[in-house]
């Protein structure tokens, strides 16, 4: 009877275990976690902080004990794997125990980046990624002592922390080192509108601000000192400057690593029997046709299912890796689909704005490169599917039902023509 090990028990690890068990009732499945916390959705942590959801809602799959019983798996909590020998398919645990498996999945996720600067560990300085981070931030905000908050990093997590602070009536400032907010995903014109909307809510936004260090004043106030000499003072500072794939476990193992563990469409690494899935891995980006680490919840779930199926003997491929960034906060919505860094000066640019939508997109003769949309929450899935179909085939047509629905939602015919590749030069 074959044995499978899963290292890390987030969305990817859970779905891998579930799909492997669905595929075969005979295999042994062991799960190793370095915590005793059930699988949770990192983005739901910010909803817990604001009070939008209760604590248990962060755990969409239920408690670990119930998962283990339902899937007939063994879960080793608080049991870190300290080393992996991929050629031997051997795990070495923190207590020195060695265990051999037929197939191993690495689903160790990602961690929040905390700059190695003076003051980053001062009381009142927070990050946001884990359940523990959320509990600590919520506890601090509930004291009522925080009147001014500073969020460093106009990221997808940072903007949700801004929303958390606003929910506690905390005056908030958002700073970022890039020229405009959400720099890696938005056109400057889109970011300008996003910033204006934030400022209309009395949220101060300052860009081109690279953090130097954090200091604590005599009265307990925290001051973030920027490399350009600017100072931002607050009672609370949240550092939200991105995440980094957890790959230390395999750094010197011979497993191929870029910004994450590199895998093929079956989630296989360069070692037979060793797989990776979720935020720790780089899968094939269907737009660039290159490996890319795209750490989003949906990808982790799908990649986990693919890995679990293949480890259990089926043949399944992951084919949906695409840069998609979605912002929903303070009753404001925007989405970026595709790689804005691939845009060039000679691309054809589309722009449209009315009282509901702002749309800006770019394409070349090779197809659509990037779409930014504000106010499109109800049609984001449709636009994403159109984008994916355009990558799969330049001849992909918009069906009449989709066109009619988008017309009914107020999308202009000029944008549908642009999506089809019909536009005036």
Coordinates of C-alpha atoms in Angstrom, one line a residue:
X1 CA 0.0 0.0 0.0
X2 CA 1.5 3.3 -1.1
X3 CA 2.2 6.2 1.4
X4 CA 1.8 9.9 0.8
X5 CA 3.2 12.7 2.9
X6 CA 1.9 16.3 2.8
X7 CA 4.1 19.0 4.3
X8 CA 2.0 22.0 5.3
X9 CA -1.8 22.0 5.8
X10 CA -3.3 25.1 4.1
X11 CA -5.6 25.2 1.2
X12 CA -3.3 23.3 -1.1
X13 CA -2.5 20.6 1.5
X14 CA -6.1 20.1 2.4
X15 CA -7.3 19.8 -1.2
X16 CA -4.5 17.5 -2.1
X17 CA -5.5 15.2 0.8
X18 CA -9.1 15.3 -0.2
X19 CA -8.5 14.6 -3.9
X20 CA -6.0 11.8 -3.1
X21 CA -8.5 10.1 -0.8
X22 CA -11.3 10.6 -3.3
X23 CA -9.1 8.9 -5.9
X24 CA -8.0 6.0 -3.7
X25 CA -9.3 4.6 -0.4
X26 CA -6.2 2.4 0.0
X27 CA -3.3 4.8 0.3
X28 CA -1.9 6.1 3.6
X29 CA -1.9 9.9 3.8
X30 CA 0.2 11.6 6.5
X31 CA 0.0 15.4 7.0
X32 CA 2.7 17.4 8.8
X33 CA 2.1 20.9 10.2
X34 CA 4.3 23.1 12.2
X35 CA 1.3 24.5 14.1
X36 CA -1.8 23.2 15.8
X37 CA -4.1 25.5 13.8
X38 CA -6.6 24.1 11.3
X39 CA -6.3 25.0 7.6
X40 CA -7.4 28.6 7.2
X41 CA -7.8 31.3 4.5
X42 CA -5.2 34.1 5.1
X43 CA -7.4 36.7 3.4
X44 CA -10.3 36.0 5.9
X45 CA -8.0 37.1 8.7
X46 CA -8.7 40.7 7.9
X47 CA -12.4 40.1 7.9
X48 CA -12.1 38.6 11.4
X49 CA -10.2 41.7 12.6
X50 CA -13.0 44.0 11.5
X51 CA -15.7 41.9 13.0
X52 CA -17.2 41.0 9.7
X53 CA -16.9 37.3 10.5
X54 CA -16.4 35.3 13.7
X55 CA -13.2 33.5 14.6
X56 CA -14.3 30.0 13.3
X57 CA -15.2 31.4 9.9
X58 CA -11.5 31.7 9.1
X59 CA -11.4 27.9 8.9
X60 CA -13.6 27.0 5.9
X61 CA -12.8 23.2 6.1
X62 CA -13.5 22.8 9.8
X63 CA -11.3 21.6 12.6
X64 CA -8.3 19.4 11.9
X65 CA -9.7 16.5 14.0
X66 CA -12.9 16.4 11.9
X67 CA -10.9 16.7 8.6
X68 CA -8.7 13.8 9.7
X69 CA -11.7 11.6 10.5
X70 CA -13.6 12.5 7.3
X71 CA -10.6 11.9 5.0
X72 CA -9.1 9.0 7.0
X73 CA -5.7 10.7 7.2
X74 CA -3.1 11.1 10.0
X75 CA -2.4 14.7 11.0
X76 CA 0.8 15.4 12.9
X77 CA 0.4 18.9 14.4
X78 CA 3.2 20.9 15.8
X79 CA 5.5 18.5 14.0
X80 CA 7.8 20.5 11.7
X81 CA 9.7 18.8 8.9
X82 CA 13.2 20.1 9.1
X83 CA 14.7 18.4 6.1
X84 CA 13.7 16.6 2.9
X85 CA 15.9 14.2 0.9
X86 CA 14.1 14.1 -2.4
X87 CA 16.0 11.4 -4.1
X88 CA 15.2 9.0 -1.2
X89 CA 11.8 10.5 -0.6
X90 CA 12.7 10.8 3.0
X91 CA 11.5 13.3 5.6
X92 CA 13.5 14.2 8.7
X93 CA 11.4 15.6 11.5
X94 CA 12.4 18.1 14.2
X95 CA 12.9 15.4 16.7
X96 CA 15.3 13.5 14.4
X97 CA 12.8 10.9 13.2
X98 CA 13.2 9.8 9.6
X99 CA 10.3 8.6 7.5
X100 CA 10.1 7.3 4.0
X101 CA 7.2 7.8 1.5
X102 CA 6.3 6.9 -2.0
X103 CA 5.3 10.4 -2.9
X104 CA 5.6 13.7 -1.1
X105 CA 3.8 17.1 -1.5
X106 CA 5.4 20.3 -0.4
X107 CA 2.6 22.8 0.4
X108 CA 4.3 25.0 2.9
X109 CA 2.7 28.2 1.7
X110 CA 4.2 31.7 2.1
X111 CA 5.0 34.1 4.9
X112 CA 4.6 37.9 5.3
X113 CA 7.8 39.8 4.5
X114 CA 9.1 41.9 7.4
X115 CA 12.0 44.2 6.5
X116 CA 15.2 43.7 8.5
X117 CA 15.2 47.2 9.8
X118 CA 15.6 48.7 13.3
X119 CA 12.3 48.9 15.1
X120 CA 10.3 46.3 13.1
X121 CA 9.7 44.2 16.3
X122 CA 8.6 47.1 18.5
X123 CA 5.3 46.8 20.4
X124 CA 2.5 48.2 18.2
X125 CA 4.2 47.1 15.0
X126 CA 2.1 44.4 13.3
X127 CA 2.1 42.2 10.2
X128 CA -0.9 40.4 8.7
X129 CA -0.9 36.9 7.3
X130 CA -1.7 34.3 10.0
X131 CA -4.5 33.7 12.4
X132 CA -2.1 34.7 15.2
X133 CA -1.4 38.0 13.4
X134 CA -5.2 38.6 13.2
X135 CA -5.8 37.8 16.9
X136 CA -3.0 40.1 18.0
X137 CA -4.2 43.0 15.8
X138 CA -7.8 42.7 16.8
X139 CA -6.9 42.5 20.5
X140 CA -4.9 45.7 20.2
X141 CA -7.6 47.6 18.3
X142 CA -10.3 46.5 20.8
X143 CA -8.4 48.3 23.6
X144 CA -9.5 51.6 22.0
X145 CA -6.1 53.1 22.5
X146 CA -5.3 53.4 18.9
X147 CA -6.3 56.7 17.3
X148 CA -3.9 56.9 14.4
X149 CA -2.8 54.0 12.2
X150 CA -0.1 53.7 9.6
X151 CA -0.1 51.0 6.9
X152 CA 3.1 50.5 5.1
X153 CA 2.5 48.8 1.7
X154 CA -0.4 49.5 -0.7
X155 CA -0.8 45.8 -1.2
X156 CA -3.9 43.6 -1.3
X157 CA -3.5 42.8 2.3
X158 CA -2.5 46.4 3.2
X159 CA -5.7 47.8 1.8
X160 CA -7.8 45.3 3.9
X161 CA -5.9 46.4 7.0
X162 CA -6.8 50.0 6.1
X163 CA -10.4 48.8 6.0
X164 CA -9.9 47.2 9.5
X165 CA -8.6 50.4 10.9
X166 CA -11.4 52.4 9.5
X167 CA -13.9 50.0 11.1
X168 CA -12.4 51.0 14.5
X169 CA -12.7 54.7 13.7
X170 CA -8.9 54.9 13.5
X171 CA -7.4 57.8 11.4
X172 CA -5.4 56.0 8.7
X173 CA -2.4 56.8 6.5
X174 CA -1.3 54.5 3.7
X175 CA 2.3 54.7 2.4
X176 CA 4.2 52.8 -0.3
X177 CA 7.7 52.9 -1.8
X178 CA 6.4 52.7 -5.4
X179 CA 5.3 55.7 -7.5
X180 CA 1.6 54.8 -7.1
X181 CA -0.6 52.4 -5.2
X182 CA -0.8 48.8 -6.3
X183 CA 2.1 49.5 -8.7
X184 CA 2.7 46.0 -10.0
X185 CA -1.0 45.6 -11.0
X186 CA -2.4 49.0 -12.0
X187 CA -1.9 51.5 -14.7
X188 CA -1.0 55.0 -13.4
X189 CA -4.5 56.2 -14.5
X190 CA -6.2 53.5 -12.5
X191 CA -4.1 54.1 -9.4
X192 CA -4.9 57.8 -9.6
X193 CA -8.6 57.1 -9.3
X194 CA -8.0 54.5 -6.5
X195 CA -6.0 57.1 -4.6
X196 CA -8.6 59.8 -5.0
X197 CA -11.3 57.4 -3.7
X198 CA -9.2 56.7 -0.6
X199 CA -8.5 60.3 0.0
X200 CA -12.2 61.1 -0.3
X201 CA -12.6 58.7 2.7
X202 CA -10.1 60.8 4.7
X203 CA -7.4 58.2 4.2
X204 CA -4.0 59.9 3.5
X205 CA -1.9 58.3 0.8
X206 CA 1.8 58.9 0.3
X207 CA 3.9 57.2 -2.4
X208 CA 7.6 57.1 -3.1
X209 CA 8.2 56.5 0.6
X210 CA 10.8 53.8 1.3
X211 CA 11.0 52.7 4.9
X212 CA 14.3 53.3 6.7
X213 CA 13.5 52.4 10.4
X214 CA 10.8 52.7 13.1
X215 CA 11.4 54.4 16.4
X216 CA 9.4 54.8 19.5
X217 CA 9.0 58.3 21.0
X218 CA 9.0 59.2 24.7
X219 CA 5.2 59.2 24.8
X220 CA 5.0 55.7 23.3
X221 CA 4.1 56.9 19.8
X222 CA 5.7 55.1 16.9
X223 CA 7.4 57.0 14.1
X224 CA 8.2 55.5 10.7
X225 CA 11.2 57.2 9.3
X226 CA 11.6 57.1 5.5
X227 CA 14.8 57.1 3.5
X228 CA 13.9 60.5 2.1
X229 CA 13.7 61.9 5.7
X230 CA 9.9 62.0 5.9
X231 CA 8.3 61.0 9.2
X232 CA 4.9 59.3 9.8
X233 CA 3.7 59.0 13.4
X234 CA 1.0 56.6 14.6
X235 CA -0.2 54.5 17.5
X236 CA -0.1 51.4 15.4
X237 CA 2.0 50.5 12.3
X238 CA 1.1 47.6 10.1
X239 CA 3.8 46.4 7.7
X240 CA 2.2 44.8 4.6
X241 CA 4.9 44.8 1.9
X242 CA 4.2 41.4 0.4
X243 CA 4.8 37.7 1.0
X244 CA 7.6 35.3 0.3
X245 CA 7.3 31.6 -0.6
X246 CA 8.3 29.2 2.2
X247 CA 11.1 27.2 0.5
X248 CA 13.8 27.1 3.1
X249 CA 13.0 23.4 3.7
X250 CA 14.3 22.5 0.2
X251 CA 16.7 25.3 -0.4
X252 CA 19.8 23.0 -0.6
X253 CA 18.0 19.8 -1.6
X254 CA 18.5 20.0 -5.3
X255 CA 14.8 20.7 -6.0
X256 CA 14.6 23.5 -8.6
X257 CA 13.6 26.8 -7.1
X258 CA 13.0 30.3 -8.6
X259 CA 10.7 32.6 -6.7
X260 CA 9.1 29.4 -5.6
X261 CA 9.4 25.6 -6.1
X262 CA 9.2 25.0 -9.9
X263 CA 6.6 22.5 -11.0
X264 CA 5.1 21.2 -14.2
X265 CA 1.4 21.1 -15.0
X266 CA 1.0 18.0 -12.9
X267 CA 2.6 19.8 -10.0
X268 CA 5.7 17.6 -10.2
X269 CA 9.1 19.0 -9.3
X270 CA 12.4 17.9 -10.9
X271 CA 12.5 14.9 -8.6
X272 CA 10.3 11.8 -9.3
X273 CA 7.6 11.5 -6.6
X274 CA 8.1 15.0 -5.2
X275 CA 5.3 17.5 -5.8
X276 CA 4.6 21.1 -4.8
X277 CA 1.4 23.2 -4.7
X278 CA 0.1 26.5 -3.4
X279 CA 1.8 29.7 -2.5
X280 CA 5.2 28.0 -2.2
X281 CA 5.4 27.0 -5.8
X282 CA 5.9 28.4 -9.3
X283 CA 3.5 26.9 -11.9
X284 CA 3.3 27.7 -15.6
X285 CA 1.8 31.1 -16.2
X286 CA -0.5 30.7 -19.2
X287 CA 0.1 34.3 -20.4
X288 CA 3.9 34.3 -20.4
X289 CA 4.4 30.6 -20.8
X290 CA 7.0 30.9 -18.0
X291 CA 7.0 29.6 -14.4
X292 CA 5.5 32.2 -12.0
X293 CA 4.6 32.3 -8.4
X294 CA 1.0 33.5 -8.2
X295 CA -0.1 33.1 -4.6
X296 CA -3.9 33.3 -4.6
X297 CA -6.4 31.1 -2.8
X298 CA -8.1 29.7 -5.9
X299 CA -4.7 28.7 -7.4
X300 CA -3.8 26.9 -4.1
X301 CA -7.0 25.0 -4.1
X302 CA -6.7 23.9 -7.7
X303 CA -3.1 23.1 -7.5
X304 CA -3.7 21.0 -4.4
X305 CA -6.4 19.0 -6.2
X306 CA -4.1 18.4 -9.2
X307 CA -1.2 17.3 -7.0
X308 CA -3.4 15.0 -4.9
X309 CA -4.9 13.3 -8.0
X310 CA -1.5 12.7 -9.5
X311 CA 0.0 11.4 -6.3
X312 CA -2.9 8.9 -6.0
X313 CA -2.5 7.6 -9.6
X314 CA -4.7 9.8 -11.8
X315 CA -3.5 12.1 -14.5
X316 CA -4.6 15.7 -14.0
X317 CA -3.1 19.0 -15.2
X318 CA -3.3 22.5 -13.8
X319 CA -3.9 25.1 -16.5
X320 CA -5.3 28.2 -14.9
X321 CA -2.3 30.1 -13.6
X322 CA -2.8 33.7 -14.5
X323 CA -2.1 37.0 -12.8
X324 CA -5.3 38.2 -11.2
X325 CA -5.4 40.8 -8.4
X326 CA -8.8 41.6 -6.8
X327 CA -9.4 44.5 -4.4
X328 CA -12.7 44.7 -2.5
X329 CA -12.7 47.2 0.4
X330 CA -14.7 50.1 1.8
X331 CA -17.5 49.4 -0.7
X332 CA -14.9 49.9 -3.5
X333 CA -14.0 47.2 -6.1
X334 CA -11.3 46.9 -8.7
X335 CA -9.6 44.1 -10.5
X336 CA -6.4 43.7 -12.5
X337 CA -6.2 40.8 -15.0
X338 CA -2.9 39.9 -16.8
X339 CA 0.6 41.1 -16.6
X340 CA 0.9 44.9 -16.6
X341 CA 4.7 44.7 -16.7
X342 CA 4.4 43.2 -20.2
X343 CA 2.8 46.3 -21.6
X344 CA 4.8 48.4 -24.1
X345 CA 4.5 51.9 -25.6
X346 CA 3.3 50.6 -28.9
X347 CA 0.4 48.6 -27.5
X348 CA -3.1 49.7 -28.3
X349 CA -4.7 51.2 -25.2
X350 CA -8.5 51.2 -24.4
X351 CA -10.0 53.6 -21.9
X352 CA -13.6 54.1 -20.8
X353 CA -15.2 55.9 -17.8
X354 CA -18.7 56.6 -16.7
X355 CA -20.5 57.0 -13.4
X356 CA -20.1 53.3 -12.6
X357 CA -17.1 51.9 -14.4
X358 CA -13.5 52.8 -15.1
X359 CA -11.8 50.5 -17.7
X360 CA -8.3 50.7 -19.0
X361 CA -6.7 47.9 -21.0
X362 CA -3.8 47.2 -23.3
X363 CA -3.3 44.7 -26.1
X364 CA -0.9 44.0 -29.0
X365 CA -1.3 41.9 -32.1
X366 CA -0.5 38.9 -30.0
X367 CA -3.6 39.5 -27.7
X368 CA -4.8 41.2 -24.6
X369 CA -2.0 42.0 -22.1
X370 CA -3.8 43.6 -19.1
X371 CA -7.2 44.8 -18.0
X372 CA -7.9 47.2 -15.1
X373 CA -11.5 47.6 -14.1
X374 CA -13.1 49.6 -11.3
X375 CA -16.7 48.9 -10.2
X376 CA -17.0 45.5 -12.0
X377 CA -17.4 43.1 -9.0
X378 CA -20.5 41.5 -10.6
X379 CA -18.7 40.6 -13.9
X380 CA -15.1 40.0 -12.8
X381 CA -15.4 36.2 -13.4
X382 CA -16.8 36.7 -16.9
X383 CA -14.0 39.2 -17.9
X384 CA -11.4 36.8 -16.5
X385 CA -12.8 33.9 -18.6
X386 CA -12.8 36.0 -21.7
X387 CA -9.1 36.9 -21.0
X388 CA -8.2 33.2 -20.6
X389 CA -10.0 32.3 -23.8
X390 CA -8.2 35.0 -25.7
X391 CA -4.9 33.5 -24.6
X392 CA -5.9 30.0 -25.6
X393 CA -7.0 31.3 -29.1
X394 CA -6.7 34.7 -30.8
X395 CA -9.8 33.6 -32.7
X396 CA -11.9 33.1 -29.6
X397 CA -15.3 34.6 -30.1
X398 CA -17.6 36.2 -27.5
X399 CA -20.9 34.3 -27.5
X400 CA -24.1 36.2 -27.9
X401 CA -25.3 35.4 -24.4
X402 CA -22.2 36.8 -22.8
X403 CA -22.4 39.9 -24.9
X404 CA -26.0 40.5 -24.0
X405 CA -25.3 40.1 -20.3
X406 CA -22.4 42.5 -20.4
X407 CA -24.5 45.0 -22.3
X408 CA -27.2 44.7 -19.6
X409 CA -24.5 45.4 -17.0
X410 CA -23.6 48.6 -18.7
X411 CA -20.4 47.5 -20.4
X412 CA -19.9 49.5 -23.6
X413 CA -19.9 47.9 -27.0
X414 CA -16.5 49.5 -27.7
X415 CA -14.9 47.4 -24.9
X416 CA -16.4 44.2 -26.3
X417 CA -15.0 45.2 -29.7
X418 CA -11.6 45.7 -28.0
X419 CA -11.8 42.3 -26.4
X420 CA -12.5 40.8 -29.8
X421 CA -9.5 42.6 -31.3
X422 CA -11.6 45.1 -33.2
X423 CA -10.4 48.7 -32.6
X424 CA -9.3 51.8 -34.4
X425 CA -5.6 52.3 -34.5

